[in-house]
Amino acid sequence: MEGQKEFVQIDPNDLFPYLLVNIGSGVSMLKVDGDGKFERVSGTNVGGGTYWGLGRLLTKCKSFDELLELTQKGDNRAIDMLVGDIYGGMDYSKIGLSASTIASSFGKAISEKKELEDYRPEDISLSLLRMISYNIGQISYLNALRFGLKRIFFGGFFIRGHAYTMDTISFAVQFWSKGTAQAMFLRHEGFLGAFGAFMSYEKHGLDDLMVHQLVERFPMGAPYTGGKIHGPPLGDLNEKISWMEKFLQKGTEITAPVPMIPPGTTGLGGFEVPLSKGSTLRPDASALNVGVLHLVPTLEVFPLLADPKMYEPNTIDLSDHNELEYWFTILSEHLPDLVDKAVASEGGTDDAKRRGDAFARAFSAHLARLMEEPAAYGKLGLANLLEMREECLREFQFVDAYRSIKQRENEASLAVLPDLLMELDSMDEETRLLALIEGVLAANIFDWGSRACVDLYHQGTIIEIYRMSRNKMQRPWRVDNFDDFKERMLGTGDRKPTPHRRALLFVDNSGADVVLGMLPLARELLRRGTEVVLVANSLPALNDVTAIELPDIVAEAAKHCDILRRAAEAGDLLVDAMISPSNSSKESSTSVPLMVVENGCGSPCIDLRQVSSELAAAAKDADLIILEGMGRALHTNLNARFNCDALKLAMVKNQRLAEKLVKGKIYDCICKYEPAN
Amino acid sequence: MDPRKSENEGNLDPDQSGLIYQMALDIGGSLAKLVYFTYDEDCAIEGKDGMSPEKAVAKSKGSKSCAVLRGKLNFKIFETSKINDCLEFIKSVKLRLGGCQRQENPGSQAIAVKATGGGAYKYTDLFKERLGINLDKEDEMDCLVAGANFLLKAVHQEAYTYMGGQKQFMDVDHNDLYPYLLVSIGSGVSMIKVEGDGKFERVSGTSIGGGTFWGLGKLLTKCKNFDELLELSYQGNNRVIDMLVGDIYGGTDYSKIGLSSTTIASSFGKVISNDKEIEDYKAEDIARSLLRMISNNIGQISYLNALRFGLKRIFFGGFFIRSHPFTMDTISVAVNFWSKGEAKALFLQHEGFLGAMGAFMSSDQHELKKLLENKAVHQQASSIKACAIAGDLHGDESIECCVYSV
C-alpha cells in the first residue's frame, strides 16, 4: 500500500479452527474459529478444583504444588482397580485392554479393608491426577472430534507447566484419538485471569489475549518422528516465538490402547516404565506431532524499552552460517558435561541416566536439524538456542541440573561476604564505587555456562579466584563508561546528584556472582536511598540464580549486614523476622526496600518483550537498570535502548564473542553506561 | 402370553424355591451377579427332586397354547470381596443343581456353569476346588450385549426414562432397536455401540465409574457399603462442596454461555477455598457431590460418544445405577443438558444383570435353549417371554417367566 509492503503472514489459516481447553477449577472448552470468533462448546466440572479439592480432603496437603509433587512418588496401582485386578493379572485382550489399564479409578479402595490413613498420599494423588487428566483428555478429544478439530490447546492453572498433568492429558488424547489429534499446551497460571478477562469479551477479544501472551513451543520429538514442526502457527506471533520441546516420541509404539505411559516420558510417579526397544526411536512417523504451546499471559513488554517495535534481543545473528556452526560446536562440546551435571543433580539413578541420554539425543537432534535448516523453527538467535537447551532439560524432568553446585557456591560465597563488606566499608566513596563495579565484573567470572571458566574452577577457591580476577581488572576496560556512571552517582565537585529512585538489577549466576558482585552493589544503592529490585529468573537455567532462591540468599547475607537487613525487611523479604525476632515494629524499617521479582523466563538470556507482569509493574518506578552477565547484557540486550539510565556489566568469557562484539579478547570487561536521553 | 402372576417373596431361599435349573455368573470387580432359573412348583409337580425339562415339555404338550415351561429367573448379587458368601449360596443350591445334572449325567462329572466378568478368570480355581464347578467363561462384552438385547426384546417395559422423578416405561420396537449405545456402569464404565445381535464394538469407556464412587466415598466418608453411601447422598447438599457457577459469578447466571448459577463449575472446588478438614464436611454432602460428579461425567461422555456414532438411544446399565433416583436423574440431566434436549437417557430395569443374563443365554448346551430350538422346529416360532415384577428391583429379585409356544 502506497509503495509500502505489508508483511504478510504465510499461513495463518493453519491455526484455526482449534479447541481451546482451559483447565481451571473447572474446565471450559471453546471452539475457536478465528480471531475473536469462538464459542463455548463444552466443559466439565471435573477439573483442577476437583483434583485439588479432593486431594486436600484425602491427603491433607497444604498446597496444590505439594499435592502434585506427591504424584512423582506415587503408584496408582495401590488404589485404582486395574483390568489385571479383575482378570487375575490377565489382559482383556479382545477389546485391547491390557492388565495395567485402569478399569476403575479408586476402585480398589472398595474391596480392601483399609482406611484412608492406610493409603499413601502419594498413591492417592497419582490416582486422582490420572483420573482427572484422562477424563479431561477424553472429553476434549470427543469434542474436537465432534467439530472436526485437529488441534487441542490446553491451558489453565492445572497445567501450569507441570509435566505430569501434561503427560497424562497428552496421553489421553493420544490414546483416544489413536494419534490423530494433537494435544498442545498453553502455559499457565495467569491464563485463568486472562480467561476472566475473556469472559468480558466486549473489551478483550481472544485475539488480544493471544497476541500478547502466547509463546509457541516446539515438540522435542519432532526431529525423530519425522513429523512437521508446527510453527509458528499463531499468525502475528512470529516475533514472540521461543522454544520448547515436548514429548520425545521415543521407545515403543503404543500398541495396546492403554493409559500406561506416554512414550518418551520417563517412568514418572509410579508410571510403568515402558519397555523401550533399546534406544530405537519411534519408527512410525505418525501424524501426531504433539507440540506445546505455552500461554504465558503474565508476560508483558518491558515498559522501559525505548523502542519496543525496533527492539531485537539477540546480539548475535545466527543467520551467518559460520556463526551458527561455531555456536553449535560450543553447545555440542558442552553437552557431555551438562548431561553429567544433570544426571548427578537427580541422584545419578538409572532413571536419571536414561533421561540424560534421552535429553542428549533429543538436543543433538534439534541442533542437527537446525544446522541443516536454521529457519526450521522460525528466526534463530543465540538466545533461542540457549533457551532451547534449558527447555529441553526441563522436558526431560531435569528440574535444576545445577542445584547442588549453586548451593555449594552460595554457601562458600556467603561465608566470605562479611569480610568483603568490611573491606568495602573502609574505602572512601569513590574508591568504593570502583571496587564495587570491579567486583561485579570479577565475580561474573563464576559462570558454568562458559567453558573457559569451568576450567578455571579447578584451580582455586572461590575467594581466590575472585581476588585474582578483581586484581586483574585493569582500566580502561574494553568498553568503559565508568566515569560517566560515577558522575551520575557521585556528581562532580560539590554538586551532589539526586540518587536514583529505584534500580532494577538483573542478576546472573548463583554463588560469587550474585553474592560478592551484585549484592554489595545493591547494598551501595540502598545506602544511597535507592530502592533496589533484584530481578532473577523464574526457572533455573544453568547456574543462574532464581527468584525463588534469592530471598534465602538475601536473608543469609542480612545476618551480617544491617543495611541489607533493614532493606530486606522493608521489602518484606524477611517475613519471618528470622533476623531480628525482638524487633517486630515497622519503625526501624526506615530503609528503602530491597525486593526480588521474577523475570518470567527460564533462559540464560532475556527477551525484554516477554517479562513477567510483576517485573513490568516494578519497572514503572525505576530509573536505573543494571544488566549483568553475558546472557542478559551481551548475547542479548547489548544494543537495547532504555528510557532510563542503563548500565550493562559483563566479563566476556568467550574468545569469539570478544572478537565479534568488542574486538577484544577473552576476559575483557564491558562497562557500558547509557544515561536516559 | 400372559405372564404368571407375581410372587413377591421371590426365590431367595433355595429351600423354598423350585428346582434350580440353570445358573450363570457375572463376577465383576465389585459385585458378583448371579442369574438362575427355577421351575414353578406346578410345572415340577411330578417330582420335587427334579423333573427333566423334556418331561416338563412332554407334560405340557397336551395343552397347545399353554406355556411349556414356567418358572422364574432369579437375580442375586454378592460383593466380590465377599465371594465366599456367593460360594456358600451356590453350595446351598448346588445339591439340586447337581441332582438335576446327575440325572442327566450319571458319570458325575464336574458341573459347568457359564460365567463372565473378570472374576470368572480370577476365581476359576476357587470355584473348582470349593464347589467342583467349572466356570465356563464367556466374553464379558458378548454377554453384556446379549443380555441387554434379550432383556430389551423379551421383557415387557424393560426400558424407561427418568426425568423429574418420574419413570416413564417404554417398549422398544424390536425392529427399531438398533443401533444403540450401551453404557455399562460397573466398577468402571464401558460404552458399546450395538448394531445387532452379536454385532457390537466397545467404542469408549471411562475409569470413573461405580468403583470410583464407592472407593472415593469409602475413603471420604467411612461408609461401610455402597447402599449406605447412596442413601447418604439423598440427604446431602452438594453446594457446600462443589463450586457452582453462581459462586464464581456472584449468584447471577452466566447465561451468555448457557450456564445457570447452579451449574457445577468445579466438583469439590469449594474445598479449595475453605479452610476445613475432611471431618468438617458432612458425609452426606460429600456423597452427594461425588455422585453428581460421576453421574454427570458418565452422562456427558456417553452423549458425546452417541453423537459421534449417530446413535439415537443411550441405554444405561450396570450395578452403579440400581434404580437410584438421584443417579438416574443426574445422568438424565447430563444427557439432556449436553444434547440440548435432543437425546434421552434410557435405563434398564435389570440394569445390574446384563452380563449375567447374557452369560445365562450364551450356553449352547443350555437345556432351555435346546428346548426352545426343539420347539422352534416343531412350532416354527418360540421365544422366552418374561415379565418383570413391578416394584423395586435391586438386589435380589426375580422375573416370572415362561417358555411358551405360539
PDB file of N, CA and C in Angstrom, chain B residues 187-220:
ATOM      1  N   SER B 187     -17.813 -51.206  37.976  1.00  0.00           N
ATOM      2  CA  SER B 187     -16.712 -50.541  38.678  1.00  0.00           C
ATOM      3  C   SER B 187     -16.160 -49.448  37.779  1.00  0.00           C
ATOM      4  N   GLY B 188     -15.929 -49.829  36.545  1.00  0.00           N
ATOM      5  CA  GLY B 188     -15.584 -48.862  35.514  1.00  0.00           C
ATOM      6  C   GLY B 188     -16.754 -48.777  34.553  1.00  0.00           C
ATOM      7  N   VAL B 189     -16.563 -48.071  33.470  1.00  0.00           N
ATOM      8  CA  VAL B 189     -17.660 -47.863  32.538  1.00  0.00           C
ATOM      9  C   VAL B 189     -17.234 -48.293  31.146  1.00  0.00           C
ATOM     10  N   SER B 190     -18.045 -49.117  30.529  1.00  0.00           N
ATOM     11  CA  SER B 190     -17.808 -49.477  29.137  1.00  0.00           C
ATOM     12  C   SER B 190     -18.908 -48.895  28.278  1.00  0.00           C
ATOM     13  N   MET B 191     -18.510 -48.405  27.117  1.00  0.00           N
ATOM     14  CA  MET B 191     -19.521 -47.882  26.200  1.00  0.00           C
ATOM     15  C   MET B 191     -19.448 -48.681  24.907  1.00  0.00           C
ATOM     16  N   ILE B 192     -20.575 -49.264  24.571  1.00  0.00           N
ATOM     17  CA  ILE B 192     -20.579 -50.217  23.477  1.00  0.00           C
ATOM     18  C   ILE B 192     -21.605 -49.793  22.440  1.00  0.00           C
ATOM     19  N   LYS B 193     -21.135 -49.748  21.223  1.00  0.00           N
ATOM     20  CA  LYS B 193     -22.053 -49.463  20.120  1.00  0.00           C
ATOM     21  C   LYS B 193     -22.648 -50.797  19.679  1.00  0.00           C
ATOM     22  N   VAL B 194     -23.964 -50.922  19.770  1.00  0.00           N
ATOM     23  CA  VAL B 194     -24.600 -52.198  19.435  1.00  0.00           C
ATOM     24  C   VAL B 194     -25.392 -52.023  18.145  1.00  0.00           C
ATOM     25  N   GLU B 195     -25.069 -52.872  17.193  1.00  0.00           N
ATOM     26  CA  GLU B 195     -25.738 -52.745  15.897  1.00  0.00           C
ATOM     27  C   GLU B 195     -26.640 -53.927  15.567  1.00  0.00           C
ATOM     28  N   GLY B 196     -26.558 -54.933  16.398  1.00  0.00           N
ATOM     29  CA  GLY B 196     -27.418 -56.080  16.154  1.00  0.00           C
ATOM     30  C   GLY B 196     -27.029 -57.190  17.106  1.00  0.00           C
ATOM     31  N   ASP B 197     -27.671 -58.339  16.965  1.00  0.00           N
ATOM     32  CA  ASP B 197     -27.312 -59.473  17.808  1.00  0.00           C
ATOM     33  C   ASP B 197     -25.870 -59.860  17.525  1.00  0.00           C
ATOM     34  N   GLY B 198     -25.045 -59.785  18.540  1.00  0.00           N
ATOM     35  CA  GLY B 198     -23.648 -60.167  18.362  1.00  0.00           C
ATOM     36  C   GLY B 198     -22.851 -59.185  17.527  1.00  0.00           C
ATOM     37  N   LYS B 199     -23.479 -58.121  17.125  1.00  0.00           N
ATOM     38  CA  LYS B 199     -22.762 -57.116  16.332  1.00  0.00           C
ATOM     39  C   LYS B 199     -22.553 -55.877  17.184  1.00  0.00           C
ATOM     40  N   PHE B 200     -21.370 -55.730  17.688  1.00  0.00           N
ATOM     41  CA  PHE B 200     -21.146 -54.593  18.564  1.00  0.00           C
ATOM     42  C   PHE B 200     -19.656 -54.273  18.630  1.00  0.00           C
ATOM     43  N   GLU B 201     -19.375 -53.105  19.170  1.00  0.00           N
ATOM     44  CA  GLU B 201     -17.983 -52.691  19.313  1.00  0.00           C
ATOM     45  C   GLU B 201     -17.874 -51.836  20.565  1.00  0.00           C
ATOM     46  N   ARG B 202     -16.853 -52.110  21.350  1.00  0.00           N
ATOM     47  CA  ARG B 202     -16.616 -51.246  22.502  1.00  0.00           C
ATOM     48  C   ARG B 202     -15.946 -49.990  21.972  1.00  0.00           C
ATOM     49  N   VAL B 203     -16.635 -48.881  22.050  1.00  0.00           N
ATOM     50  CA  VAL B 203     -16.107 -47.675  21.432  1.00  0.00           C
ATOM     51  C   VAL B 203     -15.441 -46.741  22.429  1.00  0.00           C
ATOM     52  N   SER B 204     -15.794 -46.884  23.666  1.00  0.00           N
ATOM     53  CA  SER B 204     -15.218 -45.965  24.632  1.00  0.00           C
ATOM     54  C   SER B 204     -15.456 -46.494  26.040  1.00  0.00           C
ATOM     55  N   GLY B 205     -15.143 -45.687  26.977  1.00  0.00           N
ATOM     56  CA  GLY B 205     -15.333 -46.077  28.363  1.00  0.00           C
ATOM     57  C   GLY B 205     -14.685 -45.033  29.254  1.00  0.00           C
ATOM     58  N   THR B 206     -14.840 -45.214  30.528  1.00  0.00           N
ATOM     59  CA  THR B 206     -14.112 -44.340  31.436  1.00  0.00           C
ATOM     60  C   THR B 206     -13.835 -45.095  32.722  1.00  0.00           C
ATOM     61  N   SER B 207     -12.748 -44.725  33.333  1.00  0.00           N
ATOM     62  CA  SER B 207     -12.405 -45.402  34.584  1.00  0.00           C
ATOM     63  C   SER B 207     -13.142 -44.782  35.769  1.00  0.00           C
ATOM     64  N   ILE B 208     -13.884 -43.717  35.488  1.00  0.00           N
ATOM     65  CA  ILE B 208     -14.615 -43.071  36.574  1.00  0.00           C
ATOM     66  C   ILE B 208     -16.021 -43.657  36.621  1.00  0.00           C
ATOM     67  N   GLY B 209     -16.190 -44.642  37.437  1.00  0.00           N
ATOM     68  CA  GLY B 209     -17.457 -45.346  37.472  1.00  0.00           C
ATOM     69  C   GLY B 209     -17.907 -45.653  38.881  1.00  0.00           C
ATOM     70  N   GLY B 210     -18.660 -46.728  38.994  1.00  0.00           N
ATOM     71  CA  GLY B 210     -19.199 -47.111  40.292  1.00  0.00           C
ATOM     72  C   GLY B 210     -18.110 -47.380  41.316  1.00  0.00           C
ATOM     73  N   GLY B 211     -17.038 -47.968  40.854  1.00  0.00           N
ATOM     74  CA  GLY B 211     -15.932 -48.238  41.768  1.00  0.00           C
ATOM     75  C   GLY B 211     -15.329 -46.960  42.312  1.00  0.00           C
ATOM     76  N   THR B 212     -15.334 -45.946  41.478  1.00  0.00           N
ATOM     77  CA  THR B 212     -14.792 -44.661  41.905  1.00  0.00           C
ATOM     78  C   THR B 212     -15.691 -44.018  42.954  1.00  0.00           C
ATOM     79  N   PHE B 213     -16.983 -44.125  42.703  1.00  0.00           N
ATOM     80  CA  PHE B 213     -17.945 -43.573  43.654  1.00  0.00           C
ATOM     81  C   PHE B 213     -17.799 -44.252  45.014  1.00  0.00           C
ATOM     82  N   TRP B 214     -17.774 -45.533  44.936  1.00  0.00           N
ATOM     83  CA  TRP B 214     -17.709 -46.289  46.173  1.00  0.00           C
ATOM     84  C   TRP B 214     -16.328 -46.154  46.825  1.00  0.00           C
ATOM     85  N   GLY B 215     -15.296 -46.264  46.009  1.00  0.00           N
ATOM     86  CA  GLY B 215     -13.938 -46.215  46.547  1.00  0.00           C
ATOM     87  C   GLY B 215     -13.632 -44.871  47.179  1.00  0.00           C
ATOM     88  N   LEU B 216     -13.887 -43.815  46.417  1.00  0.00           N
ATOM     89  CA  LEU B 216     -13.636 -42.483  46.964  1.00  0.00           C
ATOM     90  C   LEU B 216     -14.568 -42.217  48.145  1.00  0.00           C
ATOM     91  N   GLY B 217     -15.817 -42.643  47.979  1.00  0.00           N
ATOM     92  CA  GLY B 217     -16.794 -42.438  49.041  1.00  0.00           C
ATOM     93  C   GLY B 217     -16.380 -43.125  50.326  1.00  0.00           C
ATOM     94  N   LYS B 218     -15.845 -44.295  50.184  1.00  0.00           N
ATOM     95  CA  LYS B 218     -15.409 -45.040  51.361  1.00  0.00           C
ATOM     96  C   LYS B 218     -14.264 -44.311  52.058  1.00  0.00           C
ATOM     97  N   LEU B 219     -13.341 -43.817  51.246  1.00  0.00           N
ATOM     98  CA  LEU B 219     -12.205 -43.107  51.826  1.00  0.00           C
ATOM     99  C   LEU B 219     -12.646 -41.801  52.483  1.00  0.00           C
ATOM    100  N   LEU B 220     -13.649 -41.178  51.898  1.00  0.00           N
ATOM    101  CA  LEU B 220     -14.025 -39.848  52.372  1.00  0.00           C
ATOM    102  C   LEU B 220     -15.056 -39.867  53.497  1.00  0.00           C
TER     103      LEU B 220
END
